[in-house]
Short mmCIF file of C-alpha atoms and ligand atoms in Angstrom, two decimals:
data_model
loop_
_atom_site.label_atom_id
_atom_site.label_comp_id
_atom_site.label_asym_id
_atom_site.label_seq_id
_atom_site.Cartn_x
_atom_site.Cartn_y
_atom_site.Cartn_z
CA UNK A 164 -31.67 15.12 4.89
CA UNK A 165 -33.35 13.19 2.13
CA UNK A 166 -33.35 9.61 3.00
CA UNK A 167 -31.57 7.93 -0.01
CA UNK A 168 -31.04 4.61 0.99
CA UNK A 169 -35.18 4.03 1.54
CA UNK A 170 -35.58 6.20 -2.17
CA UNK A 171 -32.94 3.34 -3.47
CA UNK A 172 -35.22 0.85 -2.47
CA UNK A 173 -38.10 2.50 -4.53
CA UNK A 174 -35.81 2.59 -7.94
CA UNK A 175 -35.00 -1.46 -7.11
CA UNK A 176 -36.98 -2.23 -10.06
CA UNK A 177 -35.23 0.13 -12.41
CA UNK A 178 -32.05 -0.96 -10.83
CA UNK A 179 -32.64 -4.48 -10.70
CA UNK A 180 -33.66 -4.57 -14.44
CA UNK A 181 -31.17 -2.63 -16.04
CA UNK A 182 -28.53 -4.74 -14.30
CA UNK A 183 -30.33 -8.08 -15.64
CA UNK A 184 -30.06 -6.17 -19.23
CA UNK A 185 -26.61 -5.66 -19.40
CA UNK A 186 -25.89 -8.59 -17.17
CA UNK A 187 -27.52 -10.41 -20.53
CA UNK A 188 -25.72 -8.26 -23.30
CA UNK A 189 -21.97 -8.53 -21.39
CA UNK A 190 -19.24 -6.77 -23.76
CA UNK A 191 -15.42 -6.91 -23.48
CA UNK A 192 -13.24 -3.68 -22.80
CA UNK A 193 -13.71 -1.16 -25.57
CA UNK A 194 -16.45 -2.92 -27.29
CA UNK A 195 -19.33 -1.64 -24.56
CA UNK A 196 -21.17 0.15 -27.43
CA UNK A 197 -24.58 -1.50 -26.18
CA UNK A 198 -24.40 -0.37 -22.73
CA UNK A 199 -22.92 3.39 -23.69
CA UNK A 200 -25.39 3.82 -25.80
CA UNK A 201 -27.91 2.68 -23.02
CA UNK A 202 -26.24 4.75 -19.95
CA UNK A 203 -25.69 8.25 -22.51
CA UNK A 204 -29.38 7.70 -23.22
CA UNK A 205 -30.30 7.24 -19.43
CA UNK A 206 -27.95 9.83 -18.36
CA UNK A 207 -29.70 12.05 -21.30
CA UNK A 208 -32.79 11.75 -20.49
CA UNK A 209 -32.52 13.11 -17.11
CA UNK A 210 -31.12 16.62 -18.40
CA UNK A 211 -27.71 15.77 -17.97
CA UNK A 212 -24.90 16.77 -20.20
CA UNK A 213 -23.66 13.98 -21.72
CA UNK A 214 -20.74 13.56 -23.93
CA UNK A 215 -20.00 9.90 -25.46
CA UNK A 216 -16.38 8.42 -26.65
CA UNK A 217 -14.47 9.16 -24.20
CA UNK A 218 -11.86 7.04 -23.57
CA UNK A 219 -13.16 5.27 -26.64
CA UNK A 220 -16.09 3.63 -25.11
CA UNK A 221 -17.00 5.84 -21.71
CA UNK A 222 -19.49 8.19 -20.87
CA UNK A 223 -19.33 11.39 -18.79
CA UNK A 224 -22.78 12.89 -17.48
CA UNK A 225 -22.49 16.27 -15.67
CA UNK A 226 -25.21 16.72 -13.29
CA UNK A 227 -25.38 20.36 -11.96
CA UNK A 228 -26.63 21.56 -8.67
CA UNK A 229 -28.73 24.74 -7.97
CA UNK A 230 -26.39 26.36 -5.86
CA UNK A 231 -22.27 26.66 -6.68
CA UNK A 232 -20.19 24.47 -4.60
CA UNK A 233 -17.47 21.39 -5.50
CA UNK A 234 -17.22 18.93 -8.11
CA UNK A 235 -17.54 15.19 -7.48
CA UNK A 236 -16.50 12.74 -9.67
CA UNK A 237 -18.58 9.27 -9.17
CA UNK A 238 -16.99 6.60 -11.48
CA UNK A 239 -18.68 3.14 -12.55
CA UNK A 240 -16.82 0.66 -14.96
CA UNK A 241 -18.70 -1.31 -17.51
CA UNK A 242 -16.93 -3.85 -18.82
CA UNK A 243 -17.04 -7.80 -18.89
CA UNK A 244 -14.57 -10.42 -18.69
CA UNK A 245 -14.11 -13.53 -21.47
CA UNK A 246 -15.61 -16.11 -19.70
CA UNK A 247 -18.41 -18.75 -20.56
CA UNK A 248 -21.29 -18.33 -17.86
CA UNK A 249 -22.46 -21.27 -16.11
CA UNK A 250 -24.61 -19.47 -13.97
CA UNK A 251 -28.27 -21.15 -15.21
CA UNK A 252 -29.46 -17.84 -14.45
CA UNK A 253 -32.93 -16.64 -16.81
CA UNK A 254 -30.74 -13.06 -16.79
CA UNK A 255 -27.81 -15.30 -18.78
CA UNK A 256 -25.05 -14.07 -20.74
CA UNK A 257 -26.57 -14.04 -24.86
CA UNK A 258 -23.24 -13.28 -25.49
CA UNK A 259 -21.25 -16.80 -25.14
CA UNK A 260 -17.89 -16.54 -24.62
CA UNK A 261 -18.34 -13.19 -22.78
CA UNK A 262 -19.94 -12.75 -19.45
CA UNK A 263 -20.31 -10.04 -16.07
CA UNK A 264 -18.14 -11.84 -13.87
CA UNK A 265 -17.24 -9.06 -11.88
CA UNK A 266 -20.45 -7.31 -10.92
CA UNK A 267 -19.68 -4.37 -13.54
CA UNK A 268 -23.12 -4.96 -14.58
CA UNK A 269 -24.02 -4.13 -11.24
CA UNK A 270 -21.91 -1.11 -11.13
CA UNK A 271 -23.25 0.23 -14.29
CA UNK A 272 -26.97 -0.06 -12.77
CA UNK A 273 -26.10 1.61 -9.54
CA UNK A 274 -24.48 4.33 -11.85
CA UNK A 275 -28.17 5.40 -13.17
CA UNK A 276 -29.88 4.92 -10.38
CA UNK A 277 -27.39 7.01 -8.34
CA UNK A 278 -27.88 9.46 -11.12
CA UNK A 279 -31.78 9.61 -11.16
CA UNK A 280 -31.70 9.48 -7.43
CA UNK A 281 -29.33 12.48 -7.67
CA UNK A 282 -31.06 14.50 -10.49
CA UNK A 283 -34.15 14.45 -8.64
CA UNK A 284 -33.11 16.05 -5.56
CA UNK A 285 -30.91 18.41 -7.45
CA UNK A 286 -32.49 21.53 -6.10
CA UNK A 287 -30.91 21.01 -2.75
CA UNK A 288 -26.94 19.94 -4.34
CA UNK A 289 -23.85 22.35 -3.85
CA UNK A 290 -21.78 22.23 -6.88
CA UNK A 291 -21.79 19.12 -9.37
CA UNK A 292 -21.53 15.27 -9.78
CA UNK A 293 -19.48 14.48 -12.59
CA UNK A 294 -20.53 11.01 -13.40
CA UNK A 295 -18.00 9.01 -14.99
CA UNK A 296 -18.34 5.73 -16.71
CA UNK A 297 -15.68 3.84 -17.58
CA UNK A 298 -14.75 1.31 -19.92
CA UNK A 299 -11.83 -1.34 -19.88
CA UNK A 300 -11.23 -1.66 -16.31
CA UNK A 301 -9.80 -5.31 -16.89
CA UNK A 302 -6.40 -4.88 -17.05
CA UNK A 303 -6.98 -2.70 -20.75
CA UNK A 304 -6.26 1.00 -19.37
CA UNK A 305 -9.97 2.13 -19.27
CA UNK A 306 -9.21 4.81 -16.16
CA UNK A 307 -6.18 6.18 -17.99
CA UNK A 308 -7.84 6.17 -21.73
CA UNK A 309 -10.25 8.92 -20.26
CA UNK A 310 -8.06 11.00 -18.11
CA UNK A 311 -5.88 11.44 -21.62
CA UNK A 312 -9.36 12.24 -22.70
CA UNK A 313 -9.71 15.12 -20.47
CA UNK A 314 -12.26 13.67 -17.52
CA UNK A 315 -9.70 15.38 -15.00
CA UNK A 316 -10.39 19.12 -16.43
CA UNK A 317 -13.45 21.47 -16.81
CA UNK A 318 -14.26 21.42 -14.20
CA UNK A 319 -11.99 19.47 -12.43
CA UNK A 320 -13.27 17.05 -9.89
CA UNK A 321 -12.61 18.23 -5.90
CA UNK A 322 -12.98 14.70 -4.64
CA UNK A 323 -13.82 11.33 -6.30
CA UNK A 324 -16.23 8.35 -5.01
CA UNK A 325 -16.28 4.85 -6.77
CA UNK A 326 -17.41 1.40 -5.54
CA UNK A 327 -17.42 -2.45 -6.41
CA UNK A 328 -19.71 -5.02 -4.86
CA UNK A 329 -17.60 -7.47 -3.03
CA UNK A 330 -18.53 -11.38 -3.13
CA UNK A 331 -15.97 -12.31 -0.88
CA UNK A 332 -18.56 -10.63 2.23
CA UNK A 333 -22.11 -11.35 2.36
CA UNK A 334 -24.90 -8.75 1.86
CA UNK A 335 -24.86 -6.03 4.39
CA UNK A 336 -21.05 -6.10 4.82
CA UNK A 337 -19.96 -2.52 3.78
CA UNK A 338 -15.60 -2.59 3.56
CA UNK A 339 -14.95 1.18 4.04
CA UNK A 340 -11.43 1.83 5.20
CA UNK A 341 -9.10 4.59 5.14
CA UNK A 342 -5.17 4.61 3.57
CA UNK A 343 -4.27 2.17 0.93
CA UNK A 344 -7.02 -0.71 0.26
CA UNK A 345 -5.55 -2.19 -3.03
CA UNK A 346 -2.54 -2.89 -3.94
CA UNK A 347 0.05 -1.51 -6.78
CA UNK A 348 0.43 -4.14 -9.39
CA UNK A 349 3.34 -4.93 -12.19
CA UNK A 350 3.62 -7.58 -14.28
CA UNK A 351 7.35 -9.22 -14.51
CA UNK A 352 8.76 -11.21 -17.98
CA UNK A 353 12.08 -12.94 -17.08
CA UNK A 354 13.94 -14.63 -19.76
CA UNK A 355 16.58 -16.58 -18.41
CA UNK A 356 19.62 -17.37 -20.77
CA UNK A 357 22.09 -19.95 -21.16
CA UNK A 358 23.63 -22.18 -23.54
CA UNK A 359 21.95 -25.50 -24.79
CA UNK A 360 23.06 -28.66 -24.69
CA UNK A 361 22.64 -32.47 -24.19
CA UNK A 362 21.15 -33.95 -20.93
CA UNK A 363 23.76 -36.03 -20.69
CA UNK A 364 26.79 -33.70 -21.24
CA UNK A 365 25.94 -30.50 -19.13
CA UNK A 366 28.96 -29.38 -18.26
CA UNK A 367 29.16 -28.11 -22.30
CA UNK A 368 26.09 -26.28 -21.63
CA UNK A 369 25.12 -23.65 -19.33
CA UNK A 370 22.04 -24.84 -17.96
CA UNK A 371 19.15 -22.26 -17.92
CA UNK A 372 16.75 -24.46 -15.89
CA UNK A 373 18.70 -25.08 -12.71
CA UNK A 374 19.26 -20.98 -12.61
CA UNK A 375 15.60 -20.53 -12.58
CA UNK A 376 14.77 -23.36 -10.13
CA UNK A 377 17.18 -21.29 -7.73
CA UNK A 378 16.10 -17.75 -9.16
CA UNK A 379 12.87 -18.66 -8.36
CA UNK A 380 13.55 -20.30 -4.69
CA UNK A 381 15.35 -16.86 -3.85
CA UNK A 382 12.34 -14.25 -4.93
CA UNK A 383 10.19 -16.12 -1.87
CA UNK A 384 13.09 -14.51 0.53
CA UNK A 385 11.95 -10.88 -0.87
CA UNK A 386 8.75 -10.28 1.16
CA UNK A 387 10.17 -12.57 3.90
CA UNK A 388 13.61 -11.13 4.38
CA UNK A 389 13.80 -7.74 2.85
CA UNK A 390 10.05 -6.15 3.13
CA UNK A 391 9.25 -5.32 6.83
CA UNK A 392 6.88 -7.73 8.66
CA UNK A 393 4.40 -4.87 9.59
CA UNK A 394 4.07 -4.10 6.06
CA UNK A 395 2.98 -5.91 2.71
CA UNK A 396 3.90 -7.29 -0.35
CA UNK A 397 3.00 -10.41 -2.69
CA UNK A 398 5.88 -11.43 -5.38
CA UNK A 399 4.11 -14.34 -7.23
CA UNK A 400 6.15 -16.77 -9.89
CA UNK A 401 2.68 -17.60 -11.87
CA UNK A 402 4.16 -19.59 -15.27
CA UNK A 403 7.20 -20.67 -15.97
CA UNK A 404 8.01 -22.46 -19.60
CA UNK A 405 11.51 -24.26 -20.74
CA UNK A 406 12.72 -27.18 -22.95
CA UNK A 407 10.40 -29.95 -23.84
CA UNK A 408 12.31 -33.10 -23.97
CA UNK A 409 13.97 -35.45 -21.27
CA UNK A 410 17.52 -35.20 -22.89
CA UNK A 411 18.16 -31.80 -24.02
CA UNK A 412 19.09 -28.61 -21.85
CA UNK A 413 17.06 -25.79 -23.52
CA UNK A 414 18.87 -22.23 -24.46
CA UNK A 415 16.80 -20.31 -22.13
CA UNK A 416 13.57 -20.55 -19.62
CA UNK A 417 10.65 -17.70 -19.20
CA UNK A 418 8.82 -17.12 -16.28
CA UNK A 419 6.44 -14.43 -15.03
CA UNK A 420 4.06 -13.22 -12.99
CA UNK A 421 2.96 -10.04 -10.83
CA UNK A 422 4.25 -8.02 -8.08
CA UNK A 423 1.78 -6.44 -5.61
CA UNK A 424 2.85 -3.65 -3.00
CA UNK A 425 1.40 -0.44 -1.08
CA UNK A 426 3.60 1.93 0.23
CA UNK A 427 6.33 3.49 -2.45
CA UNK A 428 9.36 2.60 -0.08
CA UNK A 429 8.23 -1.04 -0.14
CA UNK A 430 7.34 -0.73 -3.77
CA UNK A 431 10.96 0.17 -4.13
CA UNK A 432 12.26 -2.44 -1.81
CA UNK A 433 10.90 -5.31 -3.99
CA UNK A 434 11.32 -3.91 -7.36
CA UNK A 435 15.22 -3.49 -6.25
CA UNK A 436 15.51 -6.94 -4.92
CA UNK A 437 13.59 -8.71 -7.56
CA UNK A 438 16.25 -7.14 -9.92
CA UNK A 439 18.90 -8.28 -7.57
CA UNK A 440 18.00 -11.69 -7.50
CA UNK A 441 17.60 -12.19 -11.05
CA UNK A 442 21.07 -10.79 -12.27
CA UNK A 443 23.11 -12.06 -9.84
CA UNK A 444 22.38 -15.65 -9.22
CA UNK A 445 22.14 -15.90 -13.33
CA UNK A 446 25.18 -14.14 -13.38
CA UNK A 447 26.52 -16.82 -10.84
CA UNK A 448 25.45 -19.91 -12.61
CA UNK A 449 26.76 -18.32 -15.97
CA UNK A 450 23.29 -17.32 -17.42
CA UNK A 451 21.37 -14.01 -18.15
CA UNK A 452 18.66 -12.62 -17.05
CA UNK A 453 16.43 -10.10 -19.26
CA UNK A 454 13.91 -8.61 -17.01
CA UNK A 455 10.91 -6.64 -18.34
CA UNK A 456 8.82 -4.90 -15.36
CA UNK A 457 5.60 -2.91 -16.13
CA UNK A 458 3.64 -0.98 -13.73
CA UNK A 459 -0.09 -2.42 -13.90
CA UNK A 460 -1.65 -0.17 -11.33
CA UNK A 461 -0.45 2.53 -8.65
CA UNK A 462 -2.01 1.74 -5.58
CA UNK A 463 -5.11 2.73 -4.47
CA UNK A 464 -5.36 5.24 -1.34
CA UNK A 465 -8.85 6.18 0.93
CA UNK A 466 -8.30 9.97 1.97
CA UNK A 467 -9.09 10.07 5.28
CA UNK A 468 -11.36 13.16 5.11
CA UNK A 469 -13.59 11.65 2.47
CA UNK A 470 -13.66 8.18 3.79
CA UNK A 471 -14.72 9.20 7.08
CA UNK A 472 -18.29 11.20 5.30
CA UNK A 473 -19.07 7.94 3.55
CA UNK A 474 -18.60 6.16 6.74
CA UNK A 475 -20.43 8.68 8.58
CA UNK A 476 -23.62 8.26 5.78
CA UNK A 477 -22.98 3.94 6.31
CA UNK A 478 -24.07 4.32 10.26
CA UNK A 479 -27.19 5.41 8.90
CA UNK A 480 -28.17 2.31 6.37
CA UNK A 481 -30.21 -0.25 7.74
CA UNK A 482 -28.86 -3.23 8.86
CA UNK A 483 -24.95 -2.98 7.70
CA UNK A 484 -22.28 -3.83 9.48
CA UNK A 485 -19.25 -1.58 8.55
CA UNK A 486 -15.59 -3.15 8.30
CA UNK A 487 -13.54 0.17 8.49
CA UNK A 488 -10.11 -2.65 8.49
CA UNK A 489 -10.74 -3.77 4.83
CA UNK A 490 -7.98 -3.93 2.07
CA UNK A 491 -7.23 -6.12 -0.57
CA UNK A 492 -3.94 -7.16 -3.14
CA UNK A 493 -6.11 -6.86 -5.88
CA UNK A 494 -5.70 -3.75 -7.85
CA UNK A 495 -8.04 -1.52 -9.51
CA UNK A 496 -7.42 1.18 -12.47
CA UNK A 497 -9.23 3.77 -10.28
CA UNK A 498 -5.59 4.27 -8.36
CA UNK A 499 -5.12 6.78 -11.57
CA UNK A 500 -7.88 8.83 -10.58
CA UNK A 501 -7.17 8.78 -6.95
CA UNK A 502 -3.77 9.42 -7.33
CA UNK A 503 -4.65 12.45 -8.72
CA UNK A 504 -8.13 13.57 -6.68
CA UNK A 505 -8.90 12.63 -3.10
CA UNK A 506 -11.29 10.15 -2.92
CA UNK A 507 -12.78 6.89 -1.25
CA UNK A 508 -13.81 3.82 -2.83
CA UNK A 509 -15.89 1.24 -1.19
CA UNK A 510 -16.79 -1.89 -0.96
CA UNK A 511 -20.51 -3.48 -0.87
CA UNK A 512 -20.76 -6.90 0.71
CA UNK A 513 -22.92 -9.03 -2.31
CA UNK A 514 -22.90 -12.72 -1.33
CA UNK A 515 -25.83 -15.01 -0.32
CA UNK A 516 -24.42 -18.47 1.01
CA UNK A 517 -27.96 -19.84 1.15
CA UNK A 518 -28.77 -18.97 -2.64
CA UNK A 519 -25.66 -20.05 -3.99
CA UNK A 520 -24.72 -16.53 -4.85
CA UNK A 521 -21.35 -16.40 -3.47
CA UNK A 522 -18.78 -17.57 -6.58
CA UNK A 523 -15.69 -15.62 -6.14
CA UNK A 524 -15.21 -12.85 -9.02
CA UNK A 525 -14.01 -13.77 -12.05
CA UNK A 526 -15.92 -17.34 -11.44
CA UNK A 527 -18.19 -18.92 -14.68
CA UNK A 528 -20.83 -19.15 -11.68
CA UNK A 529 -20.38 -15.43 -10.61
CA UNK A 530 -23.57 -14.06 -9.49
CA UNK A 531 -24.61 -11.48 -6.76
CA UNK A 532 -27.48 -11.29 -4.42
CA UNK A 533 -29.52 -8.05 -6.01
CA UNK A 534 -30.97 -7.00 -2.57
CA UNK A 535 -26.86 -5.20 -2.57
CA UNK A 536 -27.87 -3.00 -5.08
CA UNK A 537 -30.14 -0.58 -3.54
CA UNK A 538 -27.68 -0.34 -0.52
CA UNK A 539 -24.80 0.45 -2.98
CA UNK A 540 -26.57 3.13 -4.43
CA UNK A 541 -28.26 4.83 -1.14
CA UNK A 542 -24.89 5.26 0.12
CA UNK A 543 -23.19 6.39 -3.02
CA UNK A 544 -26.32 9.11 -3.12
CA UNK A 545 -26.47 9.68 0.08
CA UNK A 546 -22.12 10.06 0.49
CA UNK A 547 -22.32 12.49 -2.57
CA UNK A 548 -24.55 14.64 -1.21
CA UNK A 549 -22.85 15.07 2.21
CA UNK A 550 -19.84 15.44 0.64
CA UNK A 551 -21.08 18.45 -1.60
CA UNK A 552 -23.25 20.08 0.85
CA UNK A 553 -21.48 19.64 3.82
CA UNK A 554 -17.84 20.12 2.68
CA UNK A 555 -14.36 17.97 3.54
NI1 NI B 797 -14.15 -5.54 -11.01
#
């Protein structure tokens, strides 16, 4: 078997330099003309057949193997985040205001030189690597913009591999677990309603704030009381706004924030309960509560069959350790893909505590420790082809 994760190494340069590029040219979701243009003319240039706009902004390259077998779909996201870099770094965002806090920069890079590593042992592939970048992964729909755009059909994809590097592990942790490893996310609205009045004379008003104080007091019993303790959930009250002077009851308080689950039942255990809550103790304290839930994310599930190639291809990279325990409450638009295709998505440890390199994501001083490219893309190579050639 070809030995992709020493072949990675070789394309560092490449790698290395096209993630510096669009590290320096970051664009926001649905605006990644630059780096489109950049991976269709990449993508083209190896042969591949390339079609542009999908999704608005994404790219799909089809890579075809010499002998039939499966399709694979390999999916890379592209966008950047609005944030002003404070990195200091020569490879600096040009584009103030907008910057590759996430390592999608990264991503993108490993995308080509997965798909130069892959086109050049193509002779020796089963079937085809559908190659999907994606734009918008930020909480903008990217994933779902290009399955209405057809990356699902002709030929639909068999199984589905994706990746992020991971600054929360240092370099040569690879997080490859099986079952769900991120969570499913909604976003919640509340209004709460009552009557307002003056500070002094509450009992003429119905007083909206002292319903949310205990509204919000009662949500922290959900994943305490009412979601199982082996299992897992996150309800988090993130803003709340009402009234703004010292003597006046306002009509109403918002608050909002997100709700983050795995499993369906639970899923259904929370969303029932957060309803609960809300309607009853406003209804109690002579309020109302308007509730507006929507579904972010589904949650994000490892097949076990596919997970266990790519951590059967992870024993073989040098020095890695392999954390087959990892999951997350961070969600990730690829749950629309894998909810529809078996898949794995992974997890490539990117920190360096002695270079600084370790900013969480989303961080103005975000910045990853290169040497976790070439390791990201042997074993996305390497997993495709043993996948392909070897079967499920
Ligand atoms: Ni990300």
């Amino acid at each position: 078997m070809v030995d992709f994760f020493h072949e990675a190494n070789e394309l560092f340069e490449y790698t290395r330099s096209m993630r510096r590029d669009f590290h320096r040219h970051p664009e926001l979701g649905y605006h990644e003309f630059r780096t489109a243009g950049i991976v269709a003319r990449e993508l083209t240039s190896l042969g591949m057949e390339v079609t542009t706009g999908v999704g608005k902004t994404g790219v799909v390259g089809l890579l075809e193997g010499s002998k039939p077998g499966p399709t694979l779909l390999i999916r890379f996201d592209m966008d950047a985040l609005p944030i002003v870099e404070e990195t200091g770094a020569e490879y600096a965002s040009e584009n103030t205001g907008v910057m590759h806090a996430c390592g999608h920069d990264a991503h993108t890079s490993i995308g080509l030189t997965v798909a130069r590593l892959l086109n050049t042992h193509k002779e020796d592939i089963n079937g085809r690597v559908k190659f999907m970048f994606q734009p918008a992964e930020e909480g903008l729909g990217g994933a779902e913009g290009m399955i209405k755009d057809g990356i699902l059909e002709n030929p639909r994809p068999d199984y589905a591999l994706s990746l992020h590097v991971w600054n929360n592990k240092p370099l040569g942790w690879l997080g490859i677990s099986k079952g769900y490893i991120m969570a499913a996310a909604e976003e919640f609205y509340v209004v709460i309603k009552g009557k307002g009045g003056h500070g002094a004379i509450p009992n003429l008003a119905v007083d909206p704030v002292v319903a949310s104080a205990q509204i919000i007091s009662a949500l922290q019993s959900v994943v305490s009381r009412n979601v199982p303790p082996v299992e897992t959930a996150v309800l988090s009250v993130t803003a709340i706004h009402g009234g703004d002077a010292f003597n006046v009851i306002p009509p109403q308080v918002e608050f909002r924030g997100t709700i983050r689950t795995f499993k369906p039942e639970v899923r259904a255990v929370v969303l029932e309960r957060f309803q609960q809550i809300n309607q009853g103790i406003a209804a109690s304290l002579g309020c109302q509560a308007e509730i507006q839930l929507i579904p972010s994310t589904p949650a994000l599930f490892n097949a076990d069959a596919v997970t266990e190639k790519v951590q059967q291809i992870a024993r073989l990279a040098p020095g890695v350790q392999i954390d087959t325990t990892f999951s997350t409450m961070g969600s990730e638009d690829m749950a629309f893909v894998m909810d529809r295709i078996p898949g794995c998505y992974f997890m490539v440890g990117s920190a360096n505590q002695e270079t600084g390199k370790n900013a969480p994501h989303h961080h103005p001083k975000f910045d990853i420790d290169e040497a976790s490219l070439p390791i990201a893309a042997g074993l996305m190579a390497s997993s495709a082809v043993n996948i392909l050639n070897n079967g499920i």
